[in-house]
Amino acid sequence: MSEVSLARSWGIYAVLGWRNLWLHPLRTFLTASALAVGIAALIFLSAMDDGWMQQIKRNFALTVTGHIQIHARGFEQTQRLRQHIQNPAPLMPLVRAQDGVKEVVLRVRASGLASSAGANAGVLVFGVEPEAEARLSRLSDFLVSGSWLRSDVQHEVLLGDGLADRLQVGLGDKVVLMAAAPDGEIASEVFRVRGLLHSGVLDIDDLFVIAPLPKVQQWLGLGQGVTDIVIRVTDDDRVTPVWNSLRSLLDGDSFEVLRWNDIDPMAEQWAEFADVYTWIILLIVIVVVLAEVLNTMLMSMHERVREFGLMMALGARAGHIFVMILWETIVLVALGAVAGFVLGGVLVFWFGREGIDLTRFAVAFSFMYMDPVVYPRFEWSSMARIIGASLVGALMAGILPALRAARLVPARALREL
Amino acid sequence: MAIIHAHRLRKTYPSGSTHVVALDDVSFDVQQGDFVVIAGRSGSGKTTLLNMLGALDRPDSGTLKVAGQDLLSMGEAERANFRLWHIGFVFQAYNLIRVLTARENVAYVLQLQGKPSRERLKAADAWLAEVGLEGMGDRRPDQMSGGQQQRVAVARALAMSPSLVLADEPTANLDTHTGGELIRLMRRINEKNGTTFVIASHDPAVIDAAHTLIVMQDGRIEQSVCRD
Ligand SMILES: Nc1ncnc2c1ncn2[C@@H]1O[C@H](COP(=O)(O)OP(=O)(O)OP(=O)(O)O)[C@@H](O)[C@H]1O
Ligand SMILES: [Mg+2]
């Protein structure tokens, strides 16, 4: 009986809540405006974060890793040269045929030791196809002196600048590279320094040696073998479809297909960082809503104690009063949230087109894979979360006054004036 | 038939280190269809007693049956339900919900009772006409005089088809003429429809209209007179 009457009376409490808000238009307007500004600012911050994350992901994926890699099964785990793809050629047409594949390159990846006249250092050797690699990854962008590799040069390598410092070598100097061939034999080879790279990423600058693929294959006795088939896709959201399709096409006993975020633990950390940032924003949304609305609702409730007493005397249940106040709070927050959403949306679209130039801070950002110009991104999922958080804030801000009102004793409430 | 049966009602309020006895051993019956006025000086316990009868408050001890129901054994939800179906209230002032029109104020209680929308708006207009407020349905409380607001409250109380109308100093905020009209309206409805009224008041015009007069002093019934 009571539930039925509450359900049937729902409409009247919506009307009451709405009209009560406009009993004090200025108060409602000020509260909603403050809320709107807060929510707009948070929407903008969140969109900045989304823009950044997209940039970071893209830059990160394309710095070295590529979007997708195919290995011989188990290579990612062991990093042993013995687990290589002996003949990649037949796979290439299959990979290139995938919808959304932009570039495919072959690599040999091996850890080894570099020696110069004066020093030794542990290194990561990358055998790459010079022209294709320049189109796929950002490695060639990091060249700071000398020149990029060419297919027709054999005994030349590029070094990270930190590594060059440690080896005390410069352009044209000799380095000897040593690494274990698949059979376990240590093989060594002499190269000259053709160029130096500086990326701001420590691993690259301090460990990387980039050499022509055919020379590395020959040096390590791999024949046509490679360790990685690296794929760049046209667009971020092609990663998973292409990955899925390749996994179903390739024999799982011989090959492993990995996305960039499966390969580098760093990616996982970025994602976690982004999550924390998102939660902080949502928390602030809730706090902003609470701070703005709780006070207004308590004030409004205080003025209406007698009216609540009256409604209870007429037969309204405590639950009705509770629902009415909660509803009023939600409407108030919704007013602010909608206005904030529009305001924030406009800001995001405007700056999303123009970009925000952070060149002044570029040095600080470069190591984080950020570009100096950020483009805020409007992502529905982030917006939905912020709206959801406002609603949570509204419920929290409404529950205290609503509970207080619902706990009123009618006889006492009626004596208030 | 007795619509109210009150026996040895007692109510005290804490006041500093002692307590105030607001109702002291109050016993009385009210017959169906009666027009009862409870008179007495300020602080004599009239409001406290009316609050007991309307299930707005509980006595410390005693027994109380209204419309055949034992009010003291009910929980809060049951009491709200009891008020909804059995009691029409008219208070001294601020009887109406500020943001609702006269019609909506009357219709509100019918909505609580679960009446369909068309029926409740029709009934609201009919009751407004009955109390002399034809055509005023769209006015908000702040667009009506004190007397008109009290009439809306009477219309609302009657629209609920209550077993009992309880009015606490309904004329106290009105001038003598308007107050006189309001009390005549209630008396007329009492005679026409047989609705039971219990009115707390020290207004001579109200006391004059009483069929049964109960006079209270210091929380006790000093005398009870029935005019037949
Ligand atoms: N909530 C309360 N707390 C403490 N004392 C109260 C409370 N309500 C009423 N009283 C006291 O109880 C006594 C009876 O009060 P009540 O309001 O019932 O009198 P009344 O006859 O209605 O007076 P009035 O004509 O002024 O309305 C008074 O002494 C009053 O001060
Ligand atoms: Mg009183």
XYZ file of C-alpha atoms and ligand atoms in Angstrom:
677
model
C 0.000 0.000 0.000
C 2.641 2.509 1.016
C 4.934 1.667 -1.905
C 2.054 1.995 -4.285
C 1.213 5.414 -2.940
C 4.832 6.561 -3.246
C 5.016 5.336 -6.804
C 1.747 7.045 -7.646
C 2.858 10.261 -6.007
C 6.213 10.335 -7.752
C 5.099 12.982 -10.226
C 3.994 15.437 -7.566
C 7.388 15.268 -5.847
C 9.115 15.987 -9.127
C 6.895 19.045 -9.522
C 7.399 20.082 -5.898
C 11.163 19.667 -6.113
C 11.374 21.694 -9.287
C 9.178 24.538 -8.030
C 10.938 24.663 -4.692
C 14.216 25.239 -6.504
C 12.736 28.320 -8.137
C 11.386 29.654 -4.867
C 14.892 31.090 -4.519
C 15.967 31.675 -8.103
C 19.155 33.531 -7.224
C 20.335 30.882 -4.801
C 19.592 28.141 -7.298
C 21.266 30.072 -10.089
C 24.418 30.733 -8.080
C 24.709 27.153 -6.913
C 24.125 25.759 -10.382
C 26.598 28.219 -11.921
C 29.346 27.393 -9.460
C 28.676 23.760 -10.167
C 28.755 24.344 -13.918
C 32.120 26.090 -13.785
C 33.595 23.324 -11.654
C 32.273 20.562 -13.865
C 33.343 22.374 -17.049
C 36.872 22.715 -15.686
C 36.988 19.033 -14.795
C 35.609 18.016 -18.164
C 38.349 20.060 -19.760
C 41.055 18.536 -17.563
C 39.785 15.082 -18.299
C 39.761 15.786 -22.043
C 43.353 17.074 -21.794
C 44.258 13.828 -20.125
C 42.557 11.826 -22.839
C 44.361 13.857 -25.498
C 47.646 13.287 -23.756
C 47.075 9.619 -23.266
C 46.298 9.169 -26.919
C 49.451 11.015 -27.856
C 51.504 9.073 -25.375
C 50.137 5.772 -26.577
C 50.774 6.577 -30.199
C 54.236 7.974 -29.575
C 55.064 5.181 -27.257
C 53.912 2.476 -29.620
C 55.691 4.021 -32.560
C 58.943 4.898 -30.833
C 60.261 1.365 -31.223
C 57.669 -1.289 -30.533
C 55.194 -0.786 -33.364
C 51.538 -1.632 -32.860
C 51.756 -5.394 -33.249
C 54.635 -7.845 -33.326
C 54.818 -11.429 -34.519
C 57.492 -13.648 -32.979
C 58.384 -17.272 -32.919
C 56.420 -18.753 -30.047
C 58.065 -18.046 -26.684
C 60.524 -15.393 -27.845
C 58.951 -12.587 -25.825
C 59.416 -14.631 -22.690
C 62.964 -15.930 -23.248
C 64.436 -13.314 -25.616
C 66.608 -16.168 -26.920
C 67.794 -15.896 -30.457
C 67.227 -19.607 -30.924
C 63.503 -18.886 -30.995
C 63.360 -16.978 -34.240
C 61.179 -17.038 -37.329
C 63.274 -18.934 -39.827
C 61.536 -17.816 -42.971
C 59.351 -14.740 -42.668
C 58.820 -14.265 -46.415
C 55.678 -16.434 -46.765
C 54.021 -14.575 -43.881
C 54.440 -11.137 -45.357
C 51.640 -11.182 -47.964
C 49.249 -12.510 -45.331
C 50.131 -9.718 -42.914
C 50.004 -6.983 -45.529
C 46.579 -8.194 -46.638
C 45.050 -7.316 -43.255
C 42.681 -4.383 -43.288
C 44.322 -1.390 -41.574
C 47.961 -2.501 -41.860
C 50.073 0.472 -42.874
C 53.641 -0.785 -42.687
C 55.414 -4.063 -41.919
C 59.110 -4.426 -41.148
C 61.447 -7.228 -40.131
C 63.885 -7.016 -37.297
C 66.477 -9.033 -35.471
C 66.762 -8.164 -31.827
C 69.684 -9.440 -29.751
C 71.506 -8.407 -26.623
C 75.260 -8.293 -26.722
C 78.391 -6.461 -25.817
C 80.044 -3.505 -27.546
C 83.733 -2.719 -27.203
C 85.679 0.301 -28.327
C 89.354 1.099 -27.928
C 88.731 2.300 -24.415
C 85.556 0.713 -22.975
C 82.876 -2.014 -23.009
C 79.126 -1.740 -22.618
C 76.093 -4.003 -22.715
C 73.943 -3.224 -25.744
C 70.694 -4.087 -27.483
C 71.330 -4.714 -31.158
C 68.544 -4.018 -33.644
C 68.964 -5.271 -37.156
C 66.548 -3.225 -39.243
C 65.465 -2.672 -42.839
C 66.630 0.944 -43.179
C 64.009 2.443 -45.506
C 60.961 0.614 -44.146
C 62.032 1.149 -40.546
C 62.206 4.898 -41.133
C 58.563 4.772 -42.195
C 57.380 2.600 -39.321
C 59.048 3.780 -36.122
C 60.279 7.097 -34.859
C 63.859 5.816 -34.514
C 65.059 7.767 -37.528
C 63.621 10.985 -36.029
C 66.075 10.715 -33.177
C 69.161 11.089 -35.336
C 71.225 13.976 -33.963
C 74.436 13.586 -35.976
C 75.649 11.554 -38.922
C 73.082 9.912 -41.183
C 70.443 7.146 -41.125
C 71.270 3.656 -42.414
C 70.991 2.620 -46.056
C 70.506 -0.840 -47.486
C 73.731 -0.604 -49.421
C 75.974 0.077 -46.431
C 77.105 -2.956 -44.490
C 79.481 -2.382 -41.656
C 77.971 0.743 -40.203
C 75.775 1.274 -37.132
C 73.902 3.972 -35.277
C 74.412 4.345 -31.522
C 72.435 5.995 -28.770
C 74.359 9.091 -27.655
C 74.611 7.915 -24.072
C 76.104 4.640 -25.238
C 78.570 6.506 -27.473
C 79.671 8.534 -24.457
C 80.240 5.428 -22.409
C 82.226 3.832 -25.214
C 84.020 7.125 -25.833
C 83.383 6.904 -29.567
C 82.220 9.405 -32.157
C 81.254 9.381 -35.846
C 83.532 7.182 -37.940
C 85.018 5.372 -34.924
C 85.211 1.602 -34.738
C 83.159 -0.580 -32.383
C 83.250 -4.343 -32.029
C 79.923 -6.048 -31.347
C 79.658 -9.471 -29.756
C 76.543 -11.588 -29.376
C 75.554 -15.224 -29.033
C 74.379 -16.865 -32.247
C 71.399 -19.269 -32.052
C 73.751 -22.197 -31.634
C 75.299 -20.528 -28.586
C 78.575 -19.645 -30.296
C 79.781 -16.098 -29.610
C 80.190 -14.183 -32.843
C 81.778 -10.785 -33.232
C 81.808 -8.210 -35.981
C 83.409 -4.814 -36.545
C 81.339 -1.736 -37.419
C 81.896 1.988 -37.799
C 79.681 4.601 -36.174
C 77.538 6.186 -38.862
C 75.268 8.283 -36.686
C 74.114 9.072 -33.171
C 70.577 9.023 -31.780
C 69.068 11.025 -28.981
C 65.486 10.279 -27.971
C 65.218 11.292 -24.320
C 64.204 7.691 -23.588
C 66.952 6.184 -21.469
C 66.821 2.659 -22.897
C 67.305 3.932 -26.421
C 70.015 6.446 -25.648
C 72.066 4.161 -23.435
C 71.577 0.732 -24.991
C 70.587 0.858 -28.638
C 72.766 -0.179 -31.527
C 70.986 -0.080 -34.883
C 72.503 -2.018 -37.735
C 71.430 -3.123 -41.248
C 69.315 -6.279 -41.069
C 71.187 -8.383 -43.735
C 74.499 -7.770 -42.020
C 73.139 -8.775 -38.627
C 71.541 -11.927 -40.094
C 74.844 -12.865 -41.648
C 76.888 -12.041 -38.545
C 74.680 -14.124 -36.269
C 74.183 -16.926 -38.796
C 70.413 -16.481 -39.036
C 70.080 -16.831 -42.798
C 66.703 -15.296 -43.649
C 65.611 -15.565 -40.019
C 64.251 -12.671 -37.979
C 63.045 -12.265 -34.403
C 60.274 -9.729 -34.999
C 57.762 -8.954 -37.677
C 56.643 -5.468 -36.680
C 53.350 -3.959 -37.831
C 52.105 -0.393 -37.831
C 48.361 0.074 -38.342
C 46.600 3.078 -39.807
C 44.665 3.928 -36.698
C 44.707 3.072 -32.988
C 41.424 1.234 -33.076
C 42.665 -1.122 -35.795
C 45.162 -2.636 -33.372
C 42.849 -5.112 -31.759
C 40.984 -6.232 -34.912
C 44.237 -6.856 -36.793
C 45.693 -8.604 -33.769
C 42.637 -10.842 -33.490
C 42.658 -11.664 -37.140
C 46.362 -12.542 -37.173
C 45.986 -14.717 -34.124
C 43.324 -16.726 -35.835
C 45.293 -16.993 -39.079
C 48.686 -17.925 -37.692
C 49.572 -21.257 -36.173
C 49.625 -20.671 -32.442
C 52.202 -23.415 -31.851
C 54.768 -21.667 -34.010
C 53.990 -18.005 -33.544
C 52.970 -15.471 -30.948
C 51.140 -12.265 -31.879
C 51.406 -9.423 -29.369
C 50.072 -5.904 -29.151
C 52.332 -3.055 -28.102
C 50.751 -2.925 -24.688
C 51.291 -6.669 -24.206
C 54.982 -6.219 -24.942
C 56.049 -3.292 -22.834
C 55.350 -3.192 -19.105
C 55.691 0.577 -19.360
C 52.365 0.646 -21.213
C 50.698 -0.974 -18.261
C 52.091 1.714 -15.991
C 50.801 4.457 -18.233
C 47.382 2.910 -18.160
C 47.514 2.715 -14.378
C 48.635 6.298 -14.140
C 45.783 7.366 -16.380
C 43.386 5.417 -14.166
C 44.624 7.126 -11.036
C 44.325 10.488 -12.731
C 40.771 9.655 -13.788
C 39.829 8.616 -10.270
C 41.281 11.810 -8.862
C 39.206 13.846 -11.287
C 36.078 11.914 -10.395
C 36.797 12.375 -6.721
C 37.149 16.116 -7.248
C 33.851 16.133 -9.152
C 32.160 14.550 -6.158
C 33.808 16.959 -3.732
C 32.849 19.971 -5.866
C 29.246 18.813 -6.065
C 29.130 18.114 -2.346
C 30.669 21.457 -1.434
C 28.330 23.423 -3.658
C 25.119 21.581 -3.083
C 25.091 20.215 0.433
C 25.036 23.666 1.980
C 22.305 24.927 -0.313
C 20.144 21.896 0.383
C 20.615 22.102 4.141
C 19.643 25.761 4.038
C 16.588 25.094 1.920
C 15.591 22.192 4.145
C 15.935 24.251 7.278
C 13.504 26.844 5.919
C 10.913 24.229 5.134
C 10.795 22.163 8.324
C 7.249 23.272 9.016
C 6.157 22.422 5.493
C 7.558 18.914 5.909
C 5.661 18.627 9.172
C 2.538 19.700 7.334
C 3.029 17.141 4.592
C 3.560 14.415 7.160
C 0.419 15.485 9.019
C -1.466 15.099 5.746
C -0.265 11.524 5.456
C 2.964 11.802 3.457
C 5.392 9.150 4.597
C 8.937 9.864 5.660
C 9.958 8.170 2.417
C 8.054 10.760 0.390
C 9.906 13.627 2.035
C 13.171 11.775 1.513
C 12.482 11.235 -2.163
C 11.374 14.828 -2.649
C 14.579 16.289 -1.244
C 16.779 13.801 -3.030
C 15.024 14.571 -6.268
C 15.423 18.296 -5.686
C 19.144 17.811 -5.148
C 19.489 15.737 -8.277
C 17.655 18.333 -10.354
C 19.861 21.091 -8.963
C 23.001 19.114 -9.757
C 21.646 18.185 -13.174
C 21.126 21.875 -13.980
C 24.728 22.608 -13.071
C 26.035 19.478 -14.747
C 24.260 20.115 -18.042
C 25.493 23.709 -18.132
C 28.985 22.548 -17.176
C 28.864 19.826 -19.781
C 27.980 22.312 -22.523
C 30.587 24.821 -21.371
C 33.267 22.157 -21.000
C 32.304 20.617 -24.343
C 32.706 23.941 -26.116
C 36.140 24.438 -24.549
C 37.208 20.936 -25.488
C 36.081 21.306 -29.095
C 37.721 24.688 -29.441
C 41.072 23.647 -28.008
C 40.755 20.259 -29.635
C 40.983 22.018 -32.983
C 43.527 24.649 -32.049
C 45.636 22.568 -29.704
C 47.341 23.899 -26.606
C 50.945 24.806 -27.224
C 53.184 23.692 -24.382
C 56.456 24.218 -26.254
C 57.814 26.151 -23.298
C 57.613 22.979 -21.249
C 58.639 20.678 -24.059
C 61.914 19.548 -22.464
C 60.121 18.355 -19.383
C 57.555 16.476 -21.456
C 59.611 14.885 -24.185
C 60.757 11.923 -22.136
C 57.115 11.166 -21.400
C 56.418 10.638 -25.092
C 54.353 13.819 -25.233
C 54.221 16.257 -28.095
C 54.558 19.942 -27.275
C 51.053 20.645 -28.574
C 48.184 18.888 -26.769
C 44.784 18.338 -28.337
C 42.039 17.819 -25.731
C 39.863 14.900 -26.759
C 36.147 14.567 -26.191
C 35.595 10.957 -25.207
C 32.087 9.892 -24.327
C 33.277 7.322 -21.832
C 35.161 9.969 -19.843
C 32.238 12.376 -20.040
C 29.842 9.666 -18.906
C 32.073 8.982 -15.935
C 32.071 12.649 -14.947
C 28.304 12.856 -15.263
C 28.066 9.663 -13.236
C 30.315 11.148 -10.561
C 28.131 14.271 -10.425
C 25.156 12.036 -9.849
C 26.976 10.211 -7.065
C 27.878 13.605 -5.600
C 24.239 14.686 -5.885
C 23.029 11.571 -4.116
C 25.585 12.051 -1.375
C 24.721 15.753 -1.033
C 21.032 14.923 -0.984
C 21.049 12.020 1.402
C 22.032 13.927 4.523
C 19.343 16.636 4.243
C 16.842 14.060 3.007
C 17.508 11.791 5.953
C 17.238 14.676 8.364
C 13.947 15.757 6.870
C 12.593 12.234 6.870
C 13.483 11.834 10.551
C 11.504 14.892 11.606
C 8.819 14.294 14.195
C 5.660 15.836 12.694
C 4.352 17.294 15.960
C 7.637 19.077 16.595
C 8.145 20.148 12.969
C 4.687 21.717 13.006
C 5.598 23.942 15.940
C 8.446 25.497 13.896
C 7.726 28.745 12.160
C -21.035 5.598 18.427
C -17.826 6.999 19.923
C -15.335 7.984 17.278
C -12.802 9.019 19.898
C -12.227 7.113 23.084
C -9.481 8.639 25.248
C -8.664 7.234 28.639
C -6.185 8.668 31.152
C -3.901 10.292 28.577
C -0.753 11.708 30.040
C 2.005 13.622 28.292
C 5.026 15.367 29.768
C 7.749 17.387 28.080
C 11.219 17.666 29.534
C 11.970 21.234 30.535
C 15.376 21.880 32.007
C 15.894 19.597 34.986
C 12.153 19.009 35.576
C 9.311 18.469 33.160
C 6.105 20.155 32.079
C 2.906 18.159 32.376
C 1.111 19.054 29.132
C -1.677 16.473 29.551
C -2.644 15.158 32.926
C -5.044 12.229 33.141
C -7.293 13.268 30.262
C -10.286 11.031 29.572
C -13.219 11.745 27.258
C -15.293 10.361 24.399
C -16.435 12.072 21.230
C -19.484 10.823 19.348
C -19.589 10.481 15.598
C -20.904 13.681 13.960
C -20.201 15.888 16.946
C -18.830 19.415 16.675
C -16.395 19.674 19.573
C -14.538 22.770 20.667
C -11.632 22.463 23.078
C -11.141 25.768 24.834
C -8.610 26.865 27.397
C -5.889 29.366 28.031
C -2.614 29.375 26.202
C -0.465 26.503 27.412
C -3.421 24.508 28.746
C -2.628 21.560 26.460
C -5.027 21.996 23.539
C -2.461 21.507 20.786
C -0.867 18.630 22.629
C -4.222 16.877 22.875
C -5.076 17.471 19.226
C -1.681 16.074 18.216
C -2.507 12.885 20.137
C -5.886 12.558 18.452
C -4.348 13.086 15.014
C -1.567 10.521 15.545
C 1.052 13.233 15.264
C 2.378 12.543 18.734
C 2.160 9.800 21.369
C 1.082 10.086 24.991
C 3.369 8.761 27.705
C 0.542 6.599 28.996
C -3.191 5.999 28.664
C -5.293 4.449 25.943
C -6.531 6.114 22.793
C -8.829 4.767 20.116
C -9.799 6.882 17.129
C -12.101 5.638 14.378
C -11.915 2.182 15.903
C -8.134 1.997 15.781
C -5.730 1.795 18.665
C -3.310 4.633 17.931
C -0.822 3.646 20.585
C 0.038 0.276 19.109
C 0.830 1.648 15.657
C 4.249 2.169 14.104
C 5.217 5.375 12.282
C 4.236 4.112 8.859
C 0.846 2.945 10.116
C 0.295 6.283 11.788
C 1.077 8.123 8.532
C -1.437 5.874 6.823
C -3.969 6.481 9.539
C -3.610 10.242 9.127
C -3.969 9.898 5.380
C -7.244 7.978 5.519
C -8.881 9.218 8.728
C -7.758 12.700 9.706
C -8.239 16.060 8.027
C -6.046 18.741 9.582
C -6.559 22.493 9.636
C -3.841 24.450 11.402
C -3.644 28.014 12.598
C -1.560 29.251 9.630
C 0.829 28.112 6.880
C -1.539 25.306 6.115
C -0.673 25.130 2.454
C 2.301 23.989 0.454
C 3.758 27.240 -0.841
C 4.638 26.162 -4.344
C 1.336 24.448 -5.133
C -1.849 26.160 -6.285
C -5.073 25.906 -4.298
C -6.288 23.101 -6.557
C -2.975 21.252 -6.327
C -2.949 21.597 -2.553
C -6.324 19.892 -2.338
C -5.434 17.345 -5.002
C -2.173 16.493 -3.220
C -3.879 14.534 -0.447
C -6.022 12.722 -2.983
C -2.880 11.796 -4.835
C -1.447 10.424 -1.608
C -4.620 8.379 -1.364
C -3.914 7.057 -4.839
C -6.886 8.636 -6.625
C -6.485 8.965 -10.386
C -5.523 12.357 -11.756
C -8.822 13.364 -13.378
C -10.857 12.341 -10.387
C -8.717 14.266 -7.943
C -8.734 17.499 -9.958
C -12.511 17.304 -10.297
C -12.931 16.641 -6.593
C -10.527 19.471 -5.738
C -12.557 21.954 -7.780
C -15.809 20.717 -6.282
C -14.507 21.139 -2.724
C -13.073 24.561 -3.480
C -16.524 25.567 -4.732
C -18.086 24.067 -1.606
C -15.975 26.352 0.622
C -16.762 29.388 -1.549
C -13.556 29.523 -3.596
C -14.997 28.812 -6.997
C -12.573 29.875 -9.751
C -9.650 30.376 -7.367
C -8.061 26.995 -8.077
C -5.067 28.401 -9.901
C -3.963 30.772 -7.164
C -0.886 30.149 -5.148
C -1.111 30.635 -1.355
C 0.707 33.978 -1.545
C -2.000 35.210 -3.918
C -4.781 34.537 -1.408
C -5.939 36.198 1.796
C -5.573 34.477 5.159
C -9.262 33.592 5.195
C -9.083 32.134 1.698
C -6.044 30.064 2.637
C -7.914 28.665 5.647
C -10.833 27.761 3.383
C -8.474 25.883 1.080
C -7.242 24.016 4.148
C -10.846 23.132 5.048
C -11.518 22.011 1.468
C -8.418 19.827 1.583
C -9.390 18.321 4.942
C -12.852 17.443 3.631
C -11.642 16.177 0.269
C -9.862 13.343 2.062
C -13.267 12.043 3.300
C -11.829 11.833 6.813
C -13.412 10.208 9.847
C -12.514 13.315 11.750
C -11.430 16.908 11.091
C -8.979 18.342 13.621
C -8.522 22.109 13.593
C -5.998 23.898 15.795
C -6.955 27.555 16.287
C -8.174 27.875 12.694
C -9.414 31.440 13.208
C -6.556 32.800 15.302
C -4.899 34.608 12.395
C -8.134 35.957 10.925
C -10.160 39.055 11.713
C -13.438 38.552 13.598
C -15.614 38.679 10.504
C -13.519 36.276 8.437
C -13.091 33.997 11.430
C -16.854 33.975 11.956
C -17.422 32.989 8.341
C -14.896 30.178 8.533
C -16.465 28.688 11.634
C -19.964 28.932 10.130
C -18.638 27.121 7.062
C -17.328 24.289 9.211
C -20.524 24.110 11.205
C -22.592 24.000 8.014
C -20.533 21.118 6.633
C -20.811 19.336 9.974
C -24.594 19.574 9.828
C -24.852 18.758 6.146
C -22.373 15.884 5.871
C -22.198 14.672 9.450
C -18.406 15.091 9.514
C -16.994 15.078 13.040
C -15.009 18.206 13.984
C -12.690 18.716 16.932
C -11.493 22.306 17.114
C -9.040 23.800 19.587
C -9.689 27.494 20.073
C -10.182 30.287 22.573
C -12.044 32.397 19.992
C -15.499 33.255 21.450
C -17.123 32.867 18.008
C -15.802 29.324 17.784
C -16.825 28.519 21.358
C -20.321 29.814 20.544
C -20.587 27.404 17.622
C -19.629 24.345 19.708
C -22.034 21.469 20.143
C -19.788 19.981 22.794
C -17.432 22.250 24.706
C -14.410 20.880 26.541
C -12.545 23.381 28.694
C -8.957 22.618 29.588
C -6.722 24.033 32.241
C -3.162 22.995 33.086
C -3.424 19.825 31.071
C -6.689 18.695 32.644
C -10.265 18.742 31.454
C -11.917 21.277 33.722
C -15.394 20.857 32.388
C -17.216 19.284 29.489
C -20.592 20.620 28.354
C -22.915 19.228 25.731
C -25.610 21.497 24.300
C -28.602 19.536 23.123
N 7.839 20.385 22.336
C 7.617 20.858 23.568
N 8.626 20.896 24.459
C 8.423 21.360 25.707
N 7.260 21.799 26.149
C 6.214 21.797 25.318
C 6.338 21.328 23.980
N 5.141 21.422 23.373
C 4.313 21.948 24.297
N 4.944 22.180 25.446
C 4.360 22.682 26.687
O 3.224 21.921 26.953
C 2.176 22.741 27.470
C 0.944 22.605 26.603
O 1.232 23.191 25.350
P 0.149 23.285 24.187
O 0.878 23.798 23.001
O -0.496 21.973 24.061
O -0.828 24.351 24.709
P -2.006 25.097 23.929
O -3.191 24.966 24.793
O -2.100 24.592 22.560
O -1.493 26.584 23.942
P -1.721 27.731 22.826
O -3.110 28.266 23.064
O -0.679 28.717 23.146
O -1.535 27.103 21.508
C 2.749 24.144 27.507
O 3.204 24.407 28.828
C 3.881 24.103 26.549
O 4.874 25.025 26.924
Mg -1.841 25.451 20.664
